[in-house]
């Protein structure tokens, strides 16, 4: 996989959509992988007892998926500088989480990408990710 360079990205560039089926296995395994043992992320009955309709993604998983969305597009040499994400509705098991995004600004060598992660109930995560990309190699260099 190649990494985009600064000259390959323009303000307004749209990232390809990423959709993830939130199976119970995804919800439980990602909570456990982040060492989040809170019952609402793996125990349906306890989640329902606390007012939820089902188990749901934990915050660390959501943040990891937001970062994955941007770095899958930008490439492995992209460097995330800042993440500013607001959580919205829960992302329940059995739903689908779909990410969309676009480059909204460029300043001092940094790009800012606006990201939206949506489930059937509405926006699960919205915010911005600021990153740097490598510069294109000089074609005149030996």
PDB file of N, CA, C and O in Angstrom, residues 17-23 26 57-58 61-66 89-92 94-100 116-120 122-125:
ATOM      1  N   UNK A  17     -16.014   5.551   1.094  1.00  0.00           N
ATOM      2  CA  UNK A  17     -16.798   5.106   2.245  1.00  0.00           C
ATOM      3  C   UNK A  17     -16.250   3.788   2.785  1.00  0.00           C
ATOM      4  O   UNK A  17     -15.763   2.942   2.033  1.00  0.00           O
ATOM      5  N   UNK A  18     -16.327   3.627   4.087  1.00  0.00           N
ATOM      6  CA  UNK A  18     -15.980   2.380   4.759  1.00  0.00           C
ATOM      7  C   UNK A  18     -17.165   1.965   5.605  1.00  0.00           C
ATOM      8  O   UNK A  18     -17.632   2.750   6.439  1.00  0.00           O
ATOM      9  N   UNK A  19     -17.682   0.749   5.383  1.00  0.00           N
ATOM     10  CA  UNK A  19     -18.793   0.229   6.182  1.00  0.00           C
ATOM     11  C   UNK A  19     -18.350  -1.013   6.927  1.00  0.00           C
ATOM     12  O   UNK A  19     -17.684  -1.879   6.360  1.00  0.00           O
ATOM     13  N   UNK A  20     -18.734  -1.078   8.192  1.00  0.00           N
ATOM     14  CA  UNK A  20     -18.357  -2.192   9.057  1.00  0.00           C
ATOM     15  C   UNK A  20     -19.618  -2.749   9.698  1.00  0.00           C
ATOM     16  O   UNK A  20     -20.363  -2.013  10.358  1.00  0.00           O
ATOM     17  N   UNK A  21     -19.858  -4.048   9.496  1.00  0.00           N
ATOM     18  CA  UNK A  21     -20.976  -4.710  10.161  1.00  0.00           C
ATOM     19  C   UNK A  21     -20.600  -4.931  11.619  1.00  0.00           C
ATOM     20  O   UNK A  21     -19.573  -5.552  11.921  1.00  0.00           O
ATOM     21  N   UNK A  22     -21.425  -4.425  12.510  1.00  0.00           N
ATOM     22  CA  UNK A  22     -21.152  -4.526  13.937  1.00  0.00           C
ATOM     23  C   UNK A  22     -21.785  -5.794  14.503  1.00  0.00           C
ATOM     24  O   UNK A  22     -22.792  -5.748  15.201  1.00  0.00           O
ATOM     25  N   UNK A  23     -21.173  -6.903  14.198  1.00  0.00           N
ATOM     26  CA  UNK A  23     -21.655  -8.170  14.737  1.00  0.00           C
ATOM     27  C   UNK A  23     -21.403  -8.184  16.245  1.00  0.00           C
ATOM     28  O   UNK A  23     -20.547  -7.440  16.748  1.00  0.00           O
ATOM     29  N   UNK A  26     -17.745  -8.580  16.855  1.00  0.00           N
ATOM     30  CA  UNK A  26     -16.952  -7.355  16.698  1.00  0.00           C
ATOM     31  C   UNK A  26     -17.066  -6.500  17.951  1.00  0.00           C
ATOM     32  O   UNK A  26     -16.059  -6.012  18.484  1.00  0.00           O
ATOM     33  N   UNK A  57     -20.557  -0.532  20.888  1.00  0.00           N
ATOM     34  CA  UNK A  57     -19.119  -0.252  20.785  1.00  0.00           C
ATOM     35  C   UNK A  57     -18.640   0.611  21.936  1.00  0.00           C
ATOM     36  O   UNK A  57     -19.351   1.525  22.378  1.00  0.00           O
ATOM     37  N   UNK A  58     -17.413   0.357  22.369  1.00  0.00           N
ATOM     38  CA  UNK A  58     -16.828   1.233  23.379  1.00  0.00           C
ATOM     39  C   UNK A  58     -16.095   2.397  22.687  1.00  0.00           C
ATOM     40  O   UNK A  58     -15.880   2.385  21.477  1.00  0.00           O
ATOM     41  N   UNK A  61     -12.771   1.660  20.746  1.00  0.00           N
ATOM     42  CA  UNK A  61     -12.990   1.038  19.442  1.00  0.00           C
ATOM     43  C   UNK A  61     -13.422   2.082  18.424  1.00  0.00           C
ATOM     44  O   UNK A  61     -12.914   2.112  17.299  1.00  0.00           O
ATOM     45  N   UNK A  62     -14.355   2.931  18.801  1.00  0.00           N
ATOM     46  CA  UNK A  62     -14.797   3.984  17.888  1.00  0.00           C
ATOM     47  C   UNK A  62     -13.619   4.847  17.441  1.00  0.00           C
ATOM     48  O   UNK A  62     -13.445   5.101  16.246  1.00  0.00           O
ATOM     49  N   UNK A  63     -12.792   5.263  18.380  1.00  0.00           N
ATOM     50  CA  UNK A  63     -11.646   6.109  18.026  1.00  0.00           C
ATOM     51  C   UNK A  63     -10.670   5.361  17.125  1.00  0.00           C
ATOM     52  O   UNK A  63     -10.133   5.934  16.174  1.00  0.00           O
ATOM     53  N   UNK A  64     -10.447   4.091  17.410  1.00  0.00           N
ATOM     54  CA  UNK A  64      -9.570   3.300  16.556  1.00  0.00           C
ATOM     55  C   UNK A  64     -10.112   3.157  15.150  1.00  0.00           C
ATOM     56  O   UNK A  64      -9.358   3.207  14.166  1.00  0.00           O
ATOM     57  N   UNK A  65     -11.430   2.987  15.020  1.00  0.00           N
ATOM     58  CA  UNK A  65     -12.036   2.866  13.695  1.00  0.00           C
ATOM     59  C   UNK A  65     -11.985   4.182  12.928  1.00  0.00           C
ATOM     60  O   UNK A  65     -11.786   4.187  11.714  1.00  0.00           O
ATOM     61  N   UNK A  66     -12.147   5.299  13.629  1.00  0.00           N
ATOM     62  CA  UNK A  66     -12.013   6.607  12.982  1.00  0.00           C
ATOM     63  C   UNK A  66     -10.598   6.762  12.428  1.00  0.00           C
ATOM     64  O   UNK A  66     -10.400   7.149  11.265  1.00  0.00           O
ATOM     65  N   UNK A  89     -24.949   8.954  18.879  1.00  0.00           N
ATOM     66  CA  UNK A  89     -25.795   7.823  19.257  1.00  0.00           C
ATOM     67  C   UNK A  89     -24.950   6.558  19.410  1.00  0.00           C
ATOM     68  O   UNK A  89     -23.876   6.442  18.816  1.00  0.00           O
ATOM     69  N   UNK A  90     -25.436   5.594  20.193  1.00  0.00           N
ATOM     70  CA  UNK A  90     -24.685   4.339  20.344  1.00  0.00           C
ATOM     71  C   UNK A  90     -24.616   3.555  19.031  1.00  0.00           C
ATOM     72  O   UNK A  90     -25.496   3.657  18.177  1.00  0.00           O
ATOM     73  N   UNK A  91     -23.554   2.769  18.907  1.00  0.00           N
ATOM     74  CA  UNK A  91     -23.385   1.865  17.765  1.00  0.00           C
ATOM     75  C   UNK A  91     -23.633   0.448  18.301  1.00  0.00           C
ATOM     76  O   UNK A  91     -22.732  -0.189  18.848  1.00  0.00           O
ATOM     77  N   UNK A  92     -24.864  -0.009  18.149  1.00  0.00           N
ATOM     78  CA  UNK A  92     -25.285  -1.287  18.716  1.00  0.00           C
ATOM     79  C   UNK A  92     -24.880  -2.473  17.847  1.00  0.00           C
ATOM     80  O   UNK A  92     -24.783  -2.357  16.618  1.00  0.00           O
ATOM     81  N   UNK A  94     -25.374  -5.603  15.663  1.00  0.00           N
ATOM     82  CA  UNK A  94     -26.406  -5.854  14.662  1.00  0.00           C
ATOM     83  C   UNK A  94     -26.589  -4.706  13.690  1.00  0.00           C
ATOM     84  O   UNK A  94     -27.299  -4.843  12.696  1.00  0.00           O
ATOM     85  N   UNK A  95     -25.968  -3.582  13.960  1.00  0.00           N
ATOM     86  CA  UNK A  95     -26.082  -2.414  13.082  1.00  0.00           C
ATOM     87  C   UNK A  95     -24.864  -2.386  12.144  1.00  0.00           C
ATOM     88  O   UNK A  95     -23.987  -3.241  12.208  1.00  0.00           O
ATOM     89  N   UNK A  96     -24.823  -1.399  11.295  1.00  0.00           N
ATOM     90  CA  UNK A  96     -23.689  -1.176  10.395  1.00  0.00           C
ATOM     91  C   UNK A  96     -23.189   0.236  10.627  1.00  0.00           C
ATOM     92  O   UNK A  96     -23.969   1.184  10.666  1.00  0.00           O
ATOM     93  N   UNK A  97     -21.875   0.373  10.765  1.00  0.00           N
ATOM     94  CA  UNK A  97     -21.237   1.674  10.954  1.00  0.00           C
ATOM     95  C   UNK A  97     -20.584   2.057   9.642  1.00  0.00           C
ATOM     96  O   UNK A  97     -19.732   1.333   9.126  1.00  0.00           O
ATOM     97  N   UNK A  98     -21.001   3.192   9.080  1.00  0.00           N
ATOM     98  CA  UNK A  98     -20.484   3.649   7.788  1.00  0.00           C
ATOM     99  C   UNK A  98     -19.787   4.993   7.958  1.00  0.00           C
ATOM    100  O   UNK A  98     -20.375   5.939   8.477  1.00  0.00           O
ATOM    101  N   UNK A  99     -18.535   5.029   7.503  1.00  0.00           N
ATOM    102  CA  UNK A  99     -17.742   6.250   7.581  1.00  0.00           C
ATOM    103  C   UNK A  99     -17.685   6.953   6.236  1.00  0.00           C
ATOM    104  O   UNK A  99     -17.527   6.306   5.196  1.00  0.00           O
ATOM    105  N   UNK A 100     -17.800   8.274   6.274  1.00  0.00           N
ATOM    106  CA  UNK A 100     -17.573   9.131   5.117  1.00  0.00           C
ATOM    107  C   UNK A 100     -16.663  10.266   5.570  1.00  0.00           C
ATOM    108  O   UNK A 100     -16.562  10.563   6.763  1.00  0.00           O
ATOM    109  N   UNK A 116     -17.366  11.457   9.400  1.00  0.00           N
ATOM    110  CA  UNK A 116     -18.676  11.154   9.975  1.00  0.00           C
ATOM    111  C   UNK A 116     -18.862   9.638   9.976  1.00  0.00           C
ATOM    112  O   UNK A 116     -18.695   8.988   8.945  1.00  0.00           O
ATOM    113  N   UNK A 117     -19.172   9.085  11.144  1.00  0.00           N
ATOM    114  CA  UNK A 117     -19.490   7.667  11.274  1.00  0.00           C
ATOM    115  C   UNK A 117     -20.957   7.548  11.639  1.00  0.00           C
ATOM    116  O   UNK A 117     -21.382   8.050  12.680  1.00  0.00           O
ATOM    117  N   UNK A 118     -21.736   6.919  10.768  1.00  0.00           N
ATOM    118  CA  UNK A 118     -23.186   6.899  10.941  1.00  0.00           C
ATOM    119  C   UNK A 118     -23.687   5.462  11.099  1.00  0.00           C
ATOM    120  O   UNK A 118     -23.193   4.542  10.444  1.00  0.00           O
ATOM    121  N   UNK A 119     -24.672   5.292  11.989  1.00  0.00           N
ATOM    122  CA  UNK A 119     -25.394   4.037  12.153  1.00  0.00           C
ATOM    123  C   UNK A 119     -26.866   4.314  11.877  1.00  0.00           C
ATOM    124  O   UNK A 119     -27.245   5.452  11.565  1.00  0.00           O
ATOM    125  N   UNK A 120     -27.716   3.306  12.007  1.00  0.00           N
ATOM    126  CA  UNK A 120     -29.135   3.495  11.670  1.00  0.00           C
ATOM    127  C   UNK A 120     -29.832   4.548  12.532  1.00  0.00           C
ATOM    128  O   UNK A 120     -30.791   5.170  12.079  1.00  0.00           O
ATOM    129  N   UNK A 122     -28.417   7.354  13.531  1.00  0.00           N
ATOM    130  CA  UNK A 122     -27.881   8.680  13.233  1.00  0.00           C
ATOM    131  C   UNK A 122     -26.376   8.701  13.365  1.00  0.00           C
ATOM    132  O   UNK A 122     -25.702   7.679  13.219  1.00  0.00           O
ATOM    133  N   UNK A 123     -25.834   9.878  13.665  1.00  0.00           N
ATOM    134  CA  UNK A 123     -24.384  10.042  13.765  1.00  0.00           C
ATOM    135  C   UNK A 123     -23.852   9.411  15.052  1.00  0.00           C
ATOM    136  O   UNK A 123     -24.260   9.772  16.153  1.00  0.00           O
ATOM    137  N   UNK A 124     -22.929   8.475  14.877  1.00  0.00           N
ATOM    138  CA  UNK A 124     -22.262   7.843  16.014  1.00  0.00           C
ATOM    139  C   UNK A 124     -21.001   8.620  16.393  1.00  0.00           C
ATOM    140  O   UNK A 124     -20.699   8.776  17.575  1.00  0.00           O
ATOM    141  N   UNK A 125     -20.273   9.096  15.406  1.00  0.00           N
ATOM    142  CA  UNK A 125     -19.042   9.843  15.650  1.00  0.00           C
ATOM    143  C   UNK A 125     -18.864  10.878  14.554  1.00  0.00           C
ATOM    144  O   UNK A 125     -18.988  10.563  13.373  1.00  0.00           O
TER     145      UNK A 125
END
